[in-house]
Coordinates of C-alpha atoms in Angstrom, one line a residue:
Chain A
M1 CA 134.8 123.7 188.2
A2 CA 132.6 121.2 190.0
A3 CA 133.4 122.5 193.4
K4 CA 132.1 125.9 192.5
K5 CA 129.9 127.3 195.2
L6 CA 126.3 127.7 194.4
R7 CA 126.3 131.3 195.4
R8 CA 128.7 132.0 192.5
A9 CA 126.3 130.3 190.1
R10 CA 124.0 133.3 190.6
L11 CA 121.3 131.6 192.5
S12 CA 119.2 133.8 194.8
Q13 CA 120.4 134.2 198.4
E14 CA 117.5 132.5 200.2
L15 CA 117.7 129.6 197.9
C16 CA 121.4 129.2 198.7
E17 CA 120.7 129.3 202.4
R18 CA 117.9 126.8 202.1
L19 CA 120.1 124.5 200.2
S20 CA 123.0 124.8 202.6
R21 CA 120.7 123.7 205.4
H22 CA 120.5 120.4 203.6
Q23 CA 124.3 120.5 203.1
I24 CA 124.2 121.3 199.5
T25 CA 126.8 124.0 198.9
T26 CA 128.6 123.2 195.7
C27 CA 127.4 122.7 192.1
Q28 CA 128.5 119.1 192.5
D29 CA 126.1 118.4 195.3
F30 CA 123.3 120.1 193.4
L31 CA 123.8 118.2 190.1
C32 CA 124.1 114.9 191.8
L33 CA 120.6 114.9 193.2
S34 CA 117.6 113.7 191.2
L35 CA 114.9 116.0 190.1
L36 CA 112.5 114.8 192.8
D37 CA 115.1 115.4 195.5
L38 CA 115.7 118.8 194.2
M39 CA 112.0 119.6 194.1
K40 CA 111.7 118.5 197.7
V41 CA 114.7 120.4 198.9
T42 CA 114.0 123.7 197.1
G43 CA 110.2 123.5 197.4
Q44 CA 109.8 124.6 193.8
S45 CA 107.8 123.3 190.9
Y46 CA 109.1 121.0 188.2
C47 CA 109.6 123.7 185.6
N48 CA 111.4 126.0 188.1
V49 CA 113.7 123.2 189.2
Q50 CA 114.6 122.6 185.5
K51 CA 115.4 126.2 185.1
L52 CA 117.5 126.1 188.2
L53 CA 119.3 123.1 186.8
C54 CA 120.1 125.0 183.6
K55 CA 121.5 127.9 185.5
V56 CA 123.7 125.7 187.7
S57 CA 124.8 123.8 184.7
L58 CA 125.7 126.9 182.9
A59 CA 128.0 127.7 185.7
C60 CA 129.8 124.4 185.5
A61 CA 129.7 123.5 181.8
P62 CA 132.8 123.8 179.7
K63 CA 133.1 126.4 177.0
M64 CA 132.3 125.6 173.4
Q65 CA 134.8 125.9 170.7
T66 CA 134.6 124.8 167.1
A67 CA 137.2 122.6 165.6
Y68 CA 137.9 125.5 163.2
E69 CA 138.9 127.8 166.0
M70 CA 141.2 125.2 167.4
T71 CA 143.0 124.8 164.0
V72 CA 143.3 128.5 163.7
R73 CA 144.8 128.8 167.1
R74 CA 147.3 126.1 166.3
A75 CA 148.2 127.6 162.9
V76 CA 148.9 131.0 164.5
N77 CA 151.3 129.5 166.9
P78 CA 152.8 126.3 165.3
S79 CA 155.3 125.8 168.0
S80 CA 152.5 125.5 170.5
A81 CA 151.2 122.4 168.9
F82 CA 154.0 120.0 168.9
L83 CA 157.5 119.6 170.2
S84 CA 159.6 118.2 167.5
T85 CA 161.7 115.2 168.5
S86 CA 164.4 116.1 166.0
L87 CA 164.1 112.6 164.5
H88 CA 162.6 113.3 161.2
S89 CA 160.8 110.0 160.6
L90 CA 159.4 109.9 164.1
D91 CA 158.1 113.4 163.7
E92 CA 156.4 112.4 160.5
V93 CA 154.7 109.5 162.1
L94 CA 153.6 111.6 165.0
H95 CA 152.4 114.3 162.7
G96 CA 154.7 116.9 163.9
G97 CA 156.2 115.7 167.1
V98 CA 155.2 115.1 170.7
P99 CA 151.8 116.9 171.0
C100 CA 151.5 119.7 173.5
G101 CA 148.6 119.5 175.8
S102 CA 148.4 115.7 175.9
L103 CA 150.0 112.8 177.6
T104 CA 152.4 110.7 175.6
E105 CA 153.5 107.4 176.8
I106 CA 156.7 105.6 175.8
T107 CA 157.0 101.9 176.6
S108 CA 159.5 99.3 175.8
P109 CA 161.5 96.4 177.2
P110 CA 164.4 97.5 179.4
G111 CA 167.4 98.9 177.7
C112 CA 165.8 100.2 174.6
G113 CA 166.5 103.8 175.2
K114 CA 163.5 105.3 177.0
T115 CA 165.6 107.3 179.5
Q116 CA 167.9 108.4 176.7
F117 CA 164.9 109.6 174.8
C118 CA 163.7 111.5 177.9
I119 CA 167.1 113.1 178.3
M120 CA 167.1 114.1 174.7
M121 CA 163.6 115.7 175.0
S122 CA 164.7 117.6 178.0
V123 CA 167.5 119.2 176.0
L124 CA 165.2 119.9 173.2
A125 CA 162.7 121.7 175.4
T126 CA 165.2 124.1 176.7
L127 CA 166.3 125.2 173.2
P128 CA 164.9 128.5 172.0
I129 CA 161.9 128.4 169.8
S130 CA 163.9 129.3 166.7
M131 CA 165.7 126.0 167.0
G132 CA 162.5 124.0 167.4
G133 CA 162.5 123.9 171.2
L134 CA 160.1 125.4 173.7
D135 CA 162.4 127.8 175.5
G136 CA 161.3 126.8 178.9
A137 CA 162.1 124.7 181.9
V138 CA 161.7 121.0 182.3
I139 CA 160.4 119.1 185.3
Y140 CA 161.9 115.6 185.4
I141 CA 160.4 113.2 187.9
D142 CA 162.8 110.3 188.3
T143 CA 161.7 107.2 190.0
E144 CA 164.5 104.9 189.0
S145 CA 167.4 107.2 189.7
A146 CA 168.5 106.7 186.1
F147 CA 169.1 110.3 185.2
S148 CA 172.7 111.2 184.7
A149 CA 173.6 114.9 184.4
E150 CA 176.8 114.1 182.7
R151 CA 175.0 112.2 180.0
L152 CA 172.8 115.3 179.6
I153 CA 175.7 117.5 179.0
E154 CA 177.2 115.0 176.6
V155 CA 174.0 114.8 174.6
A156 CA 173.7 118.6 174.5
G157 CA 177.2 119.2 173.5
N158 CA 177.3 116.6 170.7
R159 CA 173.9 117.2 169.3
F160 CA 173.9 120.9 169.1
P161 CA 177.6 121.9 169.2
A162 CA 176.8 125.2 167.5
Y163 CA 174.4 126.3 170.2
F164 CA 176.1 125.0 173.2
D165 CA 179.5 126.3 172.3
S166 CA 180.2 127.8 175.7
N167 CA 180.1 126.3 179.1
E168 CA 177.8 128.9 180.3
K169 CA 175.1 128.0 177.8
L170 CA 175.4 124.4 179.0
F171 CA 175.1 125.4 182.6
S172 CA 172.1 127.6 182.0
M173 CA 170.5 124.8 180.2
T174 CA 171.1 122.4 183.1
R175 CA 169.7 125.0 185.5
N176 CA 166.5 124.9 183.6
I177 CA 166.0 121.2 184.2
Y178 CA 164.5 120.5 187.6
L179 CA 165.0 117.0 188.8
Y180 CA 162.9 115.4 191.5
R181 CA 163.7 111.9 192.8
E182 CA 160.6 110.2 194.1
L183 CA 160.6 106.7 195.3
T184 CA 157.1 105.9 196.3
C185 CA 153.7 106.2 194.8
G186 CA 152.5 108.5 197.4
S187 CA 155.3 111.0 196.9
V188 CA 154.9 110.9 193.2
L189 CA 151.2 111.8 193.6
K190 CA 152.1 114.6 196.0
R191 CA 154.7 115.9 193.7
I192 CA 152.3 115.9 190.8
K193 CA 149.8 117.9 192.9
S194 CA 152.4 120.5 193.7
L195 CA 153.4 120.9 190.1
E196 CA 150.9 123.5 189.2
E197 CA 152.5 126.3 191.1
E198 CA 155.9 125.4 189.9
I199 CA 154.8 125.3 186.3
I200 CA 153.6 128.9 186.6
S201 CA 156.5 130.2 188.6
K202 CA 159.3 128.5 186.7
K203 CA 157.8 128.7 183.2
V204 CA 157.9 125.0 182.7
K205 CA 157.3 123.7 179.3
L206 CA 157.8 120.0 179.6
I207 CA 157.1 117.4 182.2
I208 CA 158.7 114.0 182.1
I209 CA 157.9 111.1 184.5
D210 CA 160.4 108.3 184.2
S211 CA 158.8 105.9 184.9
V212 CA 155.3 105.3 186.1
A213 CA 155.5 101.5 186.0
S214 CA 158.4 101.0 188.3
V215 CA 156.9 102.6 191.4
V216 CA 153.6 101.1 190.8
R217 CA 155.0 97.6 190.4
K218 CA 157.1 97.9 193.5
E219 CA 154.3 98.9 195.7
F220 CA 151.2 97.1 194.4
D221 CA 151.4 93.4 194.2
T222 CA 148.7 92.3 191.8
K223 CA 148.2 89.0 193.5
L224 CA 146.5 90.6 196.5
Q225 CA 142.9 91.3 195.9
G226 CA 142.4 94.8 197.2
N227 CA 145.6 96.1 195.6
L228 CA 144.3 96.1 192.1
T229 CA 141.7 98.7 192.7
E230 CA 144.0 100.8 194.8
R231 CA 146.6 100.7 192.0
S232 CA 144.1 101.6 189.4
N233 CA 142.8 104.4 191.6
F234 CA 146.3 105.8 192.0
L235 CA 147.1 105.6 188.4
A236 CA 143.8 107.1 187.3
R237 CA 144.2 110.0 189.8
G238 CA 147.7 110.6 188.6
A239 CA 146.6 110.4 185.0
S240 CA 143.8 112.9 185.4
L241 CA 146.0 115.3 187.3
L242 CA 148.6 115.1 184.5
K243 CA 146.0 115.5 181.8
Y244 CA 144.7 118.6 183.6
L245 CA 148.2 120.1 183.8
A246 CA 149.0 119.2 180.2
E247 CA 145.8 120.8 178.9
E248 CA 145.7 123.8 181.2
F249 CA 149.2 124.9 180.4
S250 CA 149.5 123.4 176.9
I251 CA 152.6 121.5 177.6
P252 CA 153.6 118.0 176.6
V253 CA 153.9 115.4 179.3
Chain B
E1 CA 80.9 100.9 192.7
I2 CA 78.8 104.0 192.5
G3 CA 76.3 102.1 190.6
I4 CA 76.8 103.7 187.1
S5 CA 77.7 101.8 184.0
K6 CA 81.2 101.6 182.7
E7 CA 80.5 104.0 179.8
E8 CA 79.2 106.7 182.1
A9 CA 82.3 106.3 184.3
L10 CA 84.5 106.6 181.2
E11 CA 82.7 109.8 180.3
A12 CA 83.2 111.3 183.7
L13 CA 86.9 110.4 183.6
Q14 CA 87.3 112.0 180.2
V15 CA 85.7 115.2 181.4
V16 CA 88.0 115.4 184.3
R17 CA 91.0 114.7 182.2
Q18 CA 90.2 117.5 179.8
E19 CA 90.0 119.9 182.7
C20 CA 93.5 118.8 183.7
R21 CA 94.9 119.0 180.2
G22 CA 93.7 122.6 180.0
D23 CA 95.6 123.4 183.2
A24 CA 98.7 121.7 181.8
T25 CA 98.8 123.7 178.6
R26 CA 98.4 126.9 180.6
T27 CA 101.5 126.2 182.7
A28 CA 103.5 125.4 179.6
G29 CA 106.2 123.6 181.3
A30 CA 107.9 120.3 180.5
P31 CA 108.4 119.6 176.8
G32 CA 107.9 116.3 175.1
T33 CA 104.2 115.3 175.3
S34 CA 103.6 111.6 175.1
R35 CA 104.0 110.4 171.6
K36 CA 101.6 107.9 170.2
C37 CA 101.7 106.9 166.6
T38 CA 100.9 103.7 164.8
A39 CA 103.7 101.4 163.7
L40 CA 103.0 102.3 160.1
E41 CA 103.9 105.9 160.8
L42 CA 107.0 104.7 162.5
L43 CA 107.9 102.5 159.6
E44 CA 107.6 105.5 157.2
Q45 CA 109.7 107.6 159.5
E46 CA 112.4 105.0 159.8
Q47 CA 112.6 104.4 156.1
A48 CA 112.9 108.0 155.3
Q49 CA 115.5 108.4 158.0
G50 CA 119.1 108.8 157.0
F51 CA 122.2 107.1 158.2
I52 CA 125.6 108.5 159.0
I53 CA 128.0 106.5 156.8
T54 CA 131.4 105.5 158.3
F55 CA 133.3 105.3 155.0
C56 CA 133.9 101.6 155.8
S57 CA 131.4 99.8 153.7
A58 CA 131.6 96.5 155.7
L59 CA 130.8 98.4 158.9
D60 CA 127.9 100.2 157.2
N61 CA 126.6 96.9 156.0
I62 CA 126.5 95.3 159.4
L63 CA 124.9 98.4 160.9
G64 CA 122.2 98.3 158.3
G65 CA 123.3 101.4 156.4
G66 CA 125.4 103.3 158.9
V67 CA 124.9 104.9 162.3
Q68 CA 121.2 105.4 162.8
L69 CA 119.6 108.7 163.9
T70 CA 117.5 108.8 167.0
K71 CA 119.4 105.8 168.5
I72 CA 122.2 105.6 170.9
T73 CA 125.2 103.7 169.6
E74 CA 127.9 102.6 171.9
I75 CA 131.4 101.7 170.8
C76 CA 133.5 99.7 173.2
G77 CA 137.0 98.7 172.8
A78 CA 140.5 98.4 174.3
P79 CA 142.7 101.4 174.2
G80 CA 144.2 102.2 170.8
V81 CA 141.8 100.2 168.7
G82 CA 140.2 103.1 166.9
K83 CA 137.2 104.3 168.8
T84 CA 138.1 108.0 168.8
Q85 CA 139.1 107.6 165.1
L86 CA 135.6 106.4 164.3
C87 CA 134.1 109.3 166.3
M88 CA 136.1 111.8 164.4
Q89 CA 135.3 110.1 161.1
L90 CA 131.6 110.3 161.9
A91 CA 131.8 114.0 163.0
V92 CA 133.1 114.7 159.5
D93 CA 130.8 112.3 157.7
V94 CA 127.6 113.7 159.2
Q95 CA 128.4 117.0 157.3
I96 CA 128.5 115.4 153.8
P97 CA 126.0 117.2 151.6
E98 CA 122.7 115.4 150.8
C99 CA 123.5 114.9 147.1
F100 CA 126.4 112.7 148.0
G101 CA 124.3 110.6 150.3
G102 CA 125.0 112.4 153.6
L103 CA 122.9 114.3 156.0
A104 CA 124.4 117.8 155.8
G105 CA 124.3 118.2 159.5
E106 CA 126.6 119.4 162.2
A107 CA 128.2 117.6 165.0
V108 CA 128.8 118.1 168.8
F109 CA 131.9 116.5 170.2
I110 CA 132.1 116.1 173.9
D111 CA 135.5 115.0 175.0
T112 CA 136.3 113.6 178.4
E113 CA 139.6 112.0 177.8
G114 CA 141.4 114.7 175.9
S115 CA 142.2 112.5 172.9
F116 CA 140.7 114.8 170.3
M117 CA 143.4 115.9 167.9
V118 CA 142.5 118.7 165.5
E119 CA 145.2 117.8 163.1
R120 CA 143.8 114.4 162.7
V121 CA 140.3 115.8 162.0
V122 CA 141.9 118.0 159.3
D123 CA 143.4 114.9 157.7
I124 CA 140.1 113.0 157.8
A125 CA 138.2 116.0 156.5
T126 CA 140.6 116.6 153.6
A127 CA 140.3 113.0 152.5
C128 CA 136.5 113.2 152.7
V129 CA 136.4 116.4 150.6
Q130 CA 138.8 114.8 148.0
H131 CA 136.6 111.7 147.9
C132 CA 133.5 113.9 147.2
Q133 CA 135.4 115.9 144.6
L134 CA 136.3 112.7 142.8
I135 CA 132.6 111.7 142.7
A136 CA 131.6 115.1 141.5
E137 CA 134.1 115.1 138.7
A138 CA 133.0 111.7 137.6
D139 CA 129.3 112.6 137.6
Q140 CA 129.5 116.3 136.6
E141 CA 126.1 117.1 138.0
E142 CA 125.0 120.7 138.9
D143 CA 124.0 120.2 142.5
H144 CA 127.1 118.2 143.2
L145 CA 129.4 121.0 142.2
K146 CA 127.3 123.5 144.1
A147 CA 127.4 121.5 147.2
L148 CA 131.1 121.2 147.0
E149 CA 131.5 124.9 147.3
T150 CA 130.0 124.8 150.8
F151 CA 131.7 121.5 151.8
S152 CA 135.1 122.9 152.4
L153 CA 137.6 122.3 155.1
E154 CA 136.8 125.5 157.1
N155 CA 133.1 124.8 157.0
I156 CA 133.6 121.3 158.1
L157 CA 135.7 122.3 161.0
S158 CA 133.5 125.2 162.1
H159 CA 130.5 122.9 162.3
I160 CA 132.1 120.6 164.8
Y161 CA 131.3 121.9 168.2
Y162 CA 133.8 120.8 170.7
F163 CA 133.4 120.6 174.5
R164 CA 136.1 119.4 176.9
C165 CA 134.6 118.0 180.1
R166 CA 137.2 117.4 182.8
D167 CA 135.0 115.5 185.3
Y168 CA 131.6 113.9 185.6
I169 CA 130.0 117.1 187.0
E170 CA 131.0 119.0 183.9
L171 CA 129.7 116.2 181.8
L172 CA 126.4 116.1 183.6
A173 CA 126.1 119.9 183.3
Q174 CA 126.8 119.8 179.6
V175 CA 124.2 117.1 179.0
Y176 CA 121.6 119.2 180.9
L177 CA 122.4 122.1 178.6
L178 CA 122.5 120.1 175.4
P179 CA 118.7 120.4 174.6
D180 CA 118.9 124.1 174.6
F181 CA 122.1 124.1 172.5
L182 CA 120.5 121.7 170.0
S183 CA 117.5 123.9 169.7
E184 CA 119.7 126.8 168.8
H185 CA 121.8 124.8 166.4
S186 CA 119.1 122.8 164.8
K187 CA 121.2 121.3 162.2
V188 CA 123.1 119.2 164.6
R189 CA 122.6 115.5 163.7
L190 CA 125.3 113.9 165.7
V191 CA 126.3 114.0 169.4
V192 CA 129.5 112.2 170.2
I193 CA 130.6 111.6 173.8
D194 CA 134.1 110.3 173.7
G195 CA 134.9 108.5 176.8
I196 CA 131.7 108.2 178.9
A197 CA 133.4 105.7 181.2
F198 CA 136.5 107.8 182.0
P199 CA 135.0 110.3 184.5
F200 CA 133.0 107.7 186.2
R201 CA 135.6 105.0 186.7
H202 CA 138.2 106.4 188.9
D203 CA 137.7 107.8 192.4
F204 CA 134.0 107.0 192.6
E205 CA 133.3 105.5 196.0
D206 CA 129.5 105.5 195.9
L207 CA 128.5 103.0 193.3
S208 CA 124.8 103.5 193.7
L209 CA 125.3 107.2 193.0
R210 CA 127.2 106.3 189.9
T211 CA 124.5 104.0 188.7
R212 CA 121.8 106.6 189.3
L213 CA 123.8 109.3 187.5
L214 CA 124.5 107.0 184.6
N215 CA 120.9 106.0 184.2
G216 CA 119.8 109.6 184.4
L217 CA 122.4 110.4 181.7
A218 CA 121.1 107.6 179.5
Q219 CA 117.6 108.8 179.8
Q220 CA 118.5 112.4 178.9
L221 CA 120.5 111.2 175.9
I222 CA 117.6 109.1 174.6
I223 CA 115.3 112.2 174.9
I224 CA 117.8 114.3 173.1
A225 CA 118.3 111.7 170.3
N226 CA 114.5 111.4 169.8
D227 CA 113.6 115.1 170.1
H228 CA 116.3 116.4 167.8
K229 CA 116.6 113.5 165.4
A230 CA 120.2 113.1 166.2
A231 CA 122.4 110.1 166.5
V232 CA 124.2 109.7 169.8
V233 CA 127.5 107.9 169.8
L234 CA 129.3 107.0 173.0
T235 CA 132.6 105.3 173.5
N236 CA 133.2 103.1 176.4
Q237 CA 136.3 101.4 177.8
M238 CA 136.8 97.7 178.5
T239 CA 137.4 96.2 181.9
T240 CA 138.6 92.8 182.9
R241 CA 136.1 90.5 184.4
I242 CA 137.9 87.8 186.4
G243 CA 136.0 84.6 186.0
Q244 CA 136.6 81.2 187.5
S245 CA 139.5 80.1 185.3
Q246 CA 140.1 83.0 182.9
S247 CA 139.5 86.7 182.7
T248 CA 137.6 88.2 179.8
L249 CA 137.3 91.7 178.6
V250 CA 133.9 93.2 178.9
P251 CA 132.6 96.7 178.4
A252 CA 133.0 98.9 181.4
L253 CA 130.5 100.6 183.7
G254 CA 128.7 97.4 184.6
E255 CA 125.7 95.4 183.5
S256 CA 123.1 98.1 184.1
W257 CA 124.8 100.4 181.7
G258 CA 124.5 97.8 179.0
H259 CA 120.8 98.5 178.7
A260 CA 121.4 102.2 177.9
A261 CA 122.7 101.8 174.4
T262 CA 120.5 100.6 171.6
V263 CA 123.3 99.4 169.4
R264 CA 126.6 98.1 170.7
L265 CA 129.8 97.7 168.7
I266 CA 132.8 96.1 170.2
F267 CA 136.2 96.7 168.7
H268 CA 139.0 94.3 169.3
W269 CA 142.3 93.0 168.0
D270 CA 143.0 89.7 166.4
N271 CA 146.7 89.3 165.9
N272 CA 147.3 92.4 163.9
Q273 CA 143.9 92.9 162.5
R274 CA 141.3 95.2 164.0
L275 CA 137.8 93.7 164.1
A276 CA 134.5 95.2 164.8
T277 CA 131.7 93.1 166.2
L278 CA 128.1 94.2 166.3
Y279 CA 127.1 93.0 169.7
K280 CA 123.7 94.3 170.3
S281 CA 121.2 95.6 167.8
P282 CA 117.4 95.5 167.5
S283 CA 117.4 95.0 163.7
Q284 CA 120.7 93.6 162.5
K285 CA 122.3 90.3 163.3
E286 CA 125.5 89.8 165.0
S287 CA 128.6 89.8 162.8
T288 CA 132.2 90.7 162.8
I289 CA 134.2 92.6 160.1
P290 CA 137.7 93.8 159.8
Y291 CA 138.6 97.4 159.3
H292 CA 141.6 99.7 159.0
V293 CA 142.6 103.0 160.3
T294 CA 144.5 104.7 157.5
P295 CA 145.9 108.2 157.2
H296 CA 142.7 109.1 155.5
G297 CA 140.5 107.8 158.3
F298 CA 138.4 104.8 158.9
R299 CA 138.4 102.4 156.0
D300 CA 137.7 98.9 154.8
V301 CA 140.4 96.4 154.7
Q302 CA 141.9 96.1 151.2
L303 CA 141.0 92.6 149.9
P304 CA 143.9 92.0 147.5
A305 CA 146.9 90.0 148.6
V306 CA 149.0 93.0 149.1
T307 CA 147.5 93.9 152.4
Q308 CA 148.9 97.0 153.9
K309 CA 149.4 96.7 157.6
P310 CA 147.4 99.1 159.7
E311 CA 149.4 102.3 159.5
G312 CA 150.8 103.6 162.6
T313 CA 148.5 106.5 162.6
E314 CA 147.9 106.5 166.2
M315 CA 148.1 110.3 166.6
N316 CA 146.2 110.2 169.8
P317 CA 148.4 109.4 172.7
R318 CA 146.7 106.7 174.7
K319 CA 147.3 105.9 178.2
R320 CA 147.1 102.1 178.7
P321 CA 145.2 101.3 181.9
R322 CA 146.6 99.2 184.7
R323 CA 146.5 95.9 182.7
E324 CA 149.3 95.8 180.3
E325 CA 152.4 97.4 181.8
E326 CA 155.0 96.6 179.3
K327 CA 158.3 97.9 180.4

């Protein structure tokens, strides 16, 4: 949105050319300048510059929706709001399950069951909507190599014996779970960036990253001064990418 | 210098000024002429002004009645402490009809972090409507019952205008467009920007640009608050300042941002209890009170011995920043 070209914001042609001479081509550059700078660069009066600002802002600003519209949308499609964890009390506390469209973080000391929970959620996501799943593919980014496919099949077979009664169903379920092993921060970030296309092409309905902390702790030693900012930059960039993916495609992460 | 007396010079200046003012009104440009009024008029205005209650009487007390209109209030706190909860509570509370002590206004919610959960607002709004219904039943007054007809769940939800800004450019653009939006929807009495720190904190190499943009933003918000008699509520994150021997949590975005808000509230934990501290206010003194986040929203702590622990109503998934990585 921010990188939108000024021409698309319906500014006049000569104005765009004049601005590009000063290297202002996107909405981002335009809005970052102060009013005085804008007046100097465009050569227009105060009021006109304000009107220009409004026009450019209209091009970038997000749409408005009322909270009511949001509830209506959720009510129409209840499965699109939450992914039930199939643990009744957990669902109650979470008000329906893992929310679609936001990031959910699971933390605990080692050995408590985080990876097991992730495996369980992967199985749930591949179930059809009638059974409380999302009927879609799952992207599993594994940084600890803790994912075991056999365990996946065991969980599926034991938890939903009625559904996974044949081997084919089991295999088709496993085919829907795409596992990526990433071992460094850089590759994790690259992988997240490439996810957008895969989500659309493979109809992904759940993204799991297990786990963020292990790669970050390995690579960034907090005792060194510069590393703290780098680490937080990496985390923040990853987080905003994931948030964008979660909201854009309305899937839980 | 020219050899005329001071009064004659003043007359000449005034004549010139009047000519200029005539020109200015003809071009009909920038709004907001300079406001002069005596302190007495201001006093009357302030006393007649309403507050937005928070449903937590202790918090309202330390704020002097609630969140003030025409002022910028900043809420800082660690993740998960209740900032977005308070914002959602305020977005519902601003719509309480006047006969119940509210402002009967509408709310604009600008979300940069994506932690706005509609289901939670439904919960809070339902509890608020029930609360008003109880009051109405106890009092049995005409206007109470009439007001209740319009104060329903759908109405509350349709008067919360939600914008989702993904980065700082969208936020800037939205704030530039806000005055026009508020002129169209003149009943808006509350503007919430949830997470003003988030888009400015990561990936911002040019710190001077950041300071300039933030200052510009603050100025615009002050103008909006004053022109449209709205309260502006911002939520900020905390950052660690590493001192000589220990590190302390301070509000993010730096010292210069601290001057932008008129009233500053800091939320923090103390063992298991959440506390709110009034850190900066022109009219109230500094104090700390405990509060709760219950399934019904933001509430006081129950004083009797049977204290219910703060319920795990953290609907909003929070991403803890780089500090506490518990694994």
